[in-house]
PDB file of C-alpha atoms in Angstrom:
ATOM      1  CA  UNK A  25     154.898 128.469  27.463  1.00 45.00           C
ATOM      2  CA  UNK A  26     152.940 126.178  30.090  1.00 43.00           C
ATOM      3  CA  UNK A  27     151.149 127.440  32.817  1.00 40.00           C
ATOM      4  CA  UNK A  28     150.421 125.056  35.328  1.00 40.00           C
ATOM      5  CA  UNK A  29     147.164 125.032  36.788  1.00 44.00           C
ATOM      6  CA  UNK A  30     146.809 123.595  40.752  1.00 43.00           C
ATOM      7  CA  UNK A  31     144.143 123.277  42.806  1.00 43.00           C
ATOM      8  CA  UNK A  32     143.455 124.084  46.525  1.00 45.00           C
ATOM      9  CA  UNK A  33     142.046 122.305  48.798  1.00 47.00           C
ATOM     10  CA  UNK A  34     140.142 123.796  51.453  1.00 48.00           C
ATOM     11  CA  UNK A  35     139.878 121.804  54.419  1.00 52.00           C
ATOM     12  CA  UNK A  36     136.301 122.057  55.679  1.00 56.00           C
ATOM     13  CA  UNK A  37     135.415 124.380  58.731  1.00 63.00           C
ATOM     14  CA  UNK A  38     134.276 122.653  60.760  1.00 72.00           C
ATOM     15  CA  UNK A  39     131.032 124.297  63.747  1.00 79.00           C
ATOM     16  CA  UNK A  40     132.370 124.056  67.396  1.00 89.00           C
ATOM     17  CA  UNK A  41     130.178 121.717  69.414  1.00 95.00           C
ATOM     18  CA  UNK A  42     129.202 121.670  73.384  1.00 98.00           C
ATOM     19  CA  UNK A  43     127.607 119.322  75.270  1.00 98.00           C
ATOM     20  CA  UNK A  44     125.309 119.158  78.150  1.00 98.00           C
ATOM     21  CA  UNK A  45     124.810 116.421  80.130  1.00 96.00           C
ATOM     22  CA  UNK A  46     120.930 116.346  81.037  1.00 95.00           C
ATOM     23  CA  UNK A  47     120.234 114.597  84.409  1.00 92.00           C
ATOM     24  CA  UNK A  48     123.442 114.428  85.289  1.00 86.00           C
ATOM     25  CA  UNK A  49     123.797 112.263  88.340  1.00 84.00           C
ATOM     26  CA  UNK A  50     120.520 111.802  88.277  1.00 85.00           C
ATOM     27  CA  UNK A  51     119.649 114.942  89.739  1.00 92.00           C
ATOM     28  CA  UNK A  52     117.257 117.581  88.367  1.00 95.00           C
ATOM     29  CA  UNK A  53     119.743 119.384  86.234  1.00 96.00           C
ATOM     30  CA  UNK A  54     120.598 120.754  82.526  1.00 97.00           C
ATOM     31  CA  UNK A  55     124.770 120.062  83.195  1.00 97.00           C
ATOM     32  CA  UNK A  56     125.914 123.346  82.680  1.00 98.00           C
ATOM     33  CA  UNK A  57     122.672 124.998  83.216  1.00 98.00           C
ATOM     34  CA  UNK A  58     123.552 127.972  80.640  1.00 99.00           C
ATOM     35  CA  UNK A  59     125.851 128.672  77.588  1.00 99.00           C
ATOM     36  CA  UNK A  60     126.854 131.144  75.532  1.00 98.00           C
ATOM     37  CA  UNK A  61     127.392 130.380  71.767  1.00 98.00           C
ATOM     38  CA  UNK A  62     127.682 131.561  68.004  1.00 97.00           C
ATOM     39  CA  UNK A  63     125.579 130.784  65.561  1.00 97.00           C
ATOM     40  CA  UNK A  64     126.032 127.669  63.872  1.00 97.00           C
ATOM     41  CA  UNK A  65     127.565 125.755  67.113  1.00 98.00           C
ATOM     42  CA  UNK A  66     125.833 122.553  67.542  1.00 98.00           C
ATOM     43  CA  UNK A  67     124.752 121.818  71.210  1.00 98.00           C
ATOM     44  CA  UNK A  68     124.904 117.998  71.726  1.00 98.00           C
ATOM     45  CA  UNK A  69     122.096 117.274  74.831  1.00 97.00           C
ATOM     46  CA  UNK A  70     122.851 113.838  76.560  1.00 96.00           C
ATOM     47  CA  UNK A  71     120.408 112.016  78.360  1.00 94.00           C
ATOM     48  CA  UNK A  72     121.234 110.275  81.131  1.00 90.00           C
ATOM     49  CA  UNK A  73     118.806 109.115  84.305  1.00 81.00           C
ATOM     50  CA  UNK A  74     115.678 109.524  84.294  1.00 80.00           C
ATOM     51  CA  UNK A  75     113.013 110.292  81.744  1.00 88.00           C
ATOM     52  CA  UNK A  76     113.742 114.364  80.493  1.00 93.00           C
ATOM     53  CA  UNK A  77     112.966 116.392  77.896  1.00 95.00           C
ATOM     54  CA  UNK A  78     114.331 120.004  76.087  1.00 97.00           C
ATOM     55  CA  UNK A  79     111.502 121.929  75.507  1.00 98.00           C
ATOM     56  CA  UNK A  80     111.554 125.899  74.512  1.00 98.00           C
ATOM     57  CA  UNK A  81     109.513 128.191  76.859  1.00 98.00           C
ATOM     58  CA  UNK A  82     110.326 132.166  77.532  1.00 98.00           C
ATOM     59  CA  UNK A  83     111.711 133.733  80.150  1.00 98.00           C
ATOM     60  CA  UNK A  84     108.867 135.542  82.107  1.00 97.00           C
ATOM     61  CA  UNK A  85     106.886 131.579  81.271  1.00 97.00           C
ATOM     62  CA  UNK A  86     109.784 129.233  81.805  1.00 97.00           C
ATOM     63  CA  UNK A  87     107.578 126.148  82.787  1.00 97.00           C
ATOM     64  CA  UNK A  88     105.267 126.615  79.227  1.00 96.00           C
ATOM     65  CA  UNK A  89     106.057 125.125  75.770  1.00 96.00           C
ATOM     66  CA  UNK A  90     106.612 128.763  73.638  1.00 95.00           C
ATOM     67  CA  UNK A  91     105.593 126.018  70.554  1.00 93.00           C
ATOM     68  CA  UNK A  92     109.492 125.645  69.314  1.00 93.00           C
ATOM     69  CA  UNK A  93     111.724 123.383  69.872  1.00 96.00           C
ATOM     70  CA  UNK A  94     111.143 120.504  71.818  1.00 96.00           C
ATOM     71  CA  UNK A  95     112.944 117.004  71.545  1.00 95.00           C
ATOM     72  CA  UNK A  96     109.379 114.960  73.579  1.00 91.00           C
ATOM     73  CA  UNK A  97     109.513 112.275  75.599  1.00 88.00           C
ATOM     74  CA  UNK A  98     112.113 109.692  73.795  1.00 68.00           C
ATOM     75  CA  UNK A  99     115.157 109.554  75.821  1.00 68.00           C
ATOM     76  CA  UNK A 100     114.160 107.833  79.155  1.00 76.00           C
ATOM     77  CA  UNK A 101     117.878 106.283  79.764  1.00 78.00           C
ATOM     78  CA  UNK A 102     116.744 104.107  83.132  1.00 78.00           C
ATOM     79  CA  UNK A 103     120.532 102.382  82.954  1.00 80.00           C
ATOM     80  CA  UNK A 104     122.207 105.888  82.826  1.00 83.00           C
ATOM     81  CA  UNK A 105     124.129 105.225  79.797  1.00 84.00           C
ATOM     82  CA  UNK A 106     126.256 107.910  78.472  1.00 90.00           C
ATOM     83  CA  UNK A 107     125.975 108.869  74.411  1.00 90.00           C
ATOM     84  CA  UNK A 108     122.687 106.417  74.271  1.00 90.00           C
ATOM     85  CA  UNK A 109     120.194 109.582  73.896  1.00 91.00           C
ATOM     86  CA  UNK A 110     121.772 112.499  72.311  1.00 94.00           C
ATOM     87  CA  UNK A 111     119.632 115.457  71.115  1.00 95.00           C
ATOM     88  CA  UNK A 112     121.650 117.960  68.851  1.00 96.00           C
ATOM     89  CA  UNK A 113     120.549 121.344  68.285  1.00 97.00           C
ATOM     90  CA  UNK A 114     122.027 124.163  65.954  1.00 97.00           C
ATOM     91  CA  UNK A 115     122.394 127.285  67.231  1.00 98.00           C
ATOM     92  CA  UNK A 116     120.633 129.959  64.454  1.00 96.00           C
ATOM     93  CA  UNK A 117     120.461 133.313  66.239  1.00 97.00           C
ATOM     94  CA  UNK A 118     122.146 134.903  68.915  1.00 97.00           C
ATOM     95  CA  UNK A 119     119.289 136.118  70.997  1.00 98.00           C
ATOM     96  CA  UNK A 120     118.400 134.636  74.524  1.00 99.00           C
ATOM     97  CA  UNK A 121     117.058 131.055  74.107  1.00 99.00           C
ATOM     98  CA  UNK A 122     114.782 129.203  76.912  1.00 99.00           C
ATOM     99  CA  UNK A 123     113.986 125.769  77.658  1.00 99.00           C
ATOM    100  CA  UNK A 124     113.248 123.563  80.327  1.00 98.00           C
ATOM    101  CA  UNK A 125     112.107 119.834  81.074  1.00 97.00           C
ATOM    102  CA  UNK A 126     108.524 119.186  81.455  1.00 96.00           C
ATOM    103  CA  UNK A 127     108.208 116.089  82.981  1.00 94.00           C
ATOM    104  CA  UNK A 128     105.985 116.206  85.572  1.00 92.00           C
ATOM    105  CA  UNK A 129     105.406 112.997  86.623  1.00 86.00           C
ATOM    106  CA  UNK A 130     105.944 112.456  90.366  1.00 85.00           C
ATOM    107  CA  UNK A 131     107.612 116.039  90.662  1.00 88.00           C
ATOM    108  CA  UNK A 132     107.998 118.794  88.335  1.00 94.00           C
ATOM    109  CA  UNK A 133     111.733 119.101  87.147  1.00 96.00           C
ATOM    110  CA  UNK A 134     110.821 122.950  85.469  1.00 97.00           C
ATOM    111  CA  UNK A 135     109.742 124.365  89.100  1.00 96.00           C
ATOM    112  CA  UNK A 136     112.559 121.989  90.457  1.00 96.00           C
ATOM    113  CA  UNK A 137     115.273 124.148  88.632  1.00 96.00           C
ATOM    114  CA  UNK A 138     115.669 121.600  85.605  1.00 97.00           C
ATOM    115  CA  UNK A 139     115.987 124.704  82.948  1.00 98.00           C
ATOM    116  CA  UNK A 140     118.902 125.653  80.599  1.00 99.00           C
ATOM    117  CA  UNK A 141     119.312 129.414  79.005  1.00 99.00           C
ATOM    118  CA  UNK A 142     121.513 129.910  75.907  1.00 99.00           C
ATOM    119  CA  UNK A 143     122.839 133.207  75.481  1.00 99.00           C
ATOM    120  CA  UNK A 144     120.992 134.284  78.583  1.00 98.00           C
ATOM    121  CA  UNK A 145     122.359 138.010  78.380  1.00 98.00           C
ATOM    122  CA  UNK A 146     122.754 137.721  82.264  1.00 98.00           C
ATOM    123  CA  UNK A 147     119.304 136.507  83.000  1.00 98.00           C
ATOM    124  CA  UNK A 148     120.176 132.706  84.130  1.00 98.00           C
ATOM    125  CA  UNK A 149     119.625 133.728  87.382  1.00 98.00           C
ATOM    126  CA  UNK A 150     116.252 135.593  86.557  1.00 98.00           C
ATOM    127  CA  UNK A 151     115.190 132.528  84.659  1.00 98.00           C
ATOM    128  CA  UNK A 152     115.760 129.950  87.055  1.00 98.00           C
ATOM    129  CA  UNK A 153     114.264 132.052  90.117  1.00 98.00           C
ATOM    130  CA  UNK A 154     111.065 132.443  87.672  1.00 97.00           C
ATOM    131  CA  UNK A 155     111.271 128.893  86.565  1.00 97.00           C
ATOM    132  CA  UNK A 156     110.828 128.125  90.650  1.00 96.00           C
ATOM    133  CA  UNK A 157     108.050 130.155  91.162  1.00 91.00           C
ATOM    134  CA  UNK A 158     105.743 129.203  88.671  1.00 64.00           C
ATOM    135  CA  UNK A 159     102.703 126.837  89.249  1.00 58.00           C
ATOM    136  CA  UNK A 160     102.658 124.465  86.612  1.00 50.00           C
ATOM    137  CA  UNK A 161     100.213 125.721  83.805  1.00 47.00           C
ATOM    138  CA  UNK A 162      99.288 122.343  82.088  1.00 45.00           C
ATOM    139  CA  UNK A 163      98.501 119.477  84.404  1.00 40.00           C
ATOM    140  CA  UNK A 164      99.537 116.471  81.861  1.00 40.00           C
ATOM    141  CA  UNK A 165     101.555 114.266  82.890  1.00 38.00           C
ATOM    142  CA  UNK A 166     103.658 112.190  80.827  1.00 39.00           C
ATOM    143  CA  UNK A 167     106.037 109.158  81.611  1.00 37.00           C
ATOM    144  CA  UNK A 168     106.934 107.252  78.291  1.00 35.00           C
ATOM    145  CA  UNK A 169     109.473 104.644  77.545  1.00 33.00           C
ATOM    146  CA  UNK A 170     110.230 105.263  73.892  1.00 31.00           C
ATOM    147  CA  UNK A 171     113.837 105.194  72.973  1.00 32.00           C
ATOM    148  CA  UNK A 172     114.883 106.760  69.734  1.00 33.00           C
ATOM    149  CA  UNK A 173     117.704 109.271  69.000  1.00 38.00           C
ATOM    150  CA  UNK A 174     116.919 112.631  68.002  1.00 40.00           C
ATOM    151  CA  UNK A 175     118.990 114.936  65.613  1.00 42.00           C
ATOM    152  CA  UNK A 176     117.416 118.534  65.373  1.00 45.00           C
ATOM    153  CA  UNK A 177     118.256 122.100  63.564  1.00 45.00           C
ATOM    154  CA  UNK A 178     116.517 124.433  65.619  1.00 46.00           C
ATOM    155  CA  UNK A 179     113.891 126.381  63.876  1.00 43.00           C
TER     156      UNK A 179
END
């Protein structure tokens, strides 16, 4: 007697993906501003005008690095090309995430409005009005012209 012996291939699964468009039309703006996703969804950030930057903060603080994630100053995109600067980040927990941009030079995007929530719970709102009403609480400046793509995991 034979027994044949096959094999299965499993195709692989593959992580859903969104993207947000970061200074789109060169305004002030994470494009959409908030998202809700699972873990292991990889959020594609891409830079377009301007010089911007994703940067982690808290909600009651939303204008102050909270020391995680944040992509710097390396995706000034002055011709506005799409897909030139794209950060990715991996979504690893499904608790309220906060960042913001913290350029400062010549305005200050955070206080602007320039912040993006992920899995905000209903607190977008909350973290935007906070966001506006905070004086800046480091006075550096930064303007750089350093172009090099970023891939990230977040921590």
């Amino acid at each position: 007697m034979h027994w044949s012996t096959g094999t299965t291939t499993h195709p692989k699964i593959s992580q859903p993906t969104s993207t947000i468009i970061v200074g789109d039309k060169g305004k002030l703006v994470f494009s959409p501003s908030s998202l809700n996703a699972s873990i292991g969804t990889t959020i594609a950030f891409n830079f377009l005008a301007l010089n911007h930057t994703l940067t982690q903060s808290q909600l009651q603080d939303p204008c102050r690095n909270a020391s995680g994630f944040d992509s710097g100053f390396n995706q000034f995109n002055p011709t506005n090309i799409s897909g030139r600067f794209v950060v990715e980040y991996t979504v690893t927990s499904d608790e309220p995430q906060w960042f913001f941009c913290a350029q400062t030079a010549r305005l200050a995007h955070c206080q602007a409005g320039m912040v993006f929530s992920l899995n905000p719970r209903g607190l977008h709102a909350q973290f935007v009005s906070n966001a506006m009403e905070k004086i800046p609480s480091t006075t550096s400046s930064h303007e750089h012209a350093c172009s090099l793509p970023i891939s990230s995991t977040a921590p």
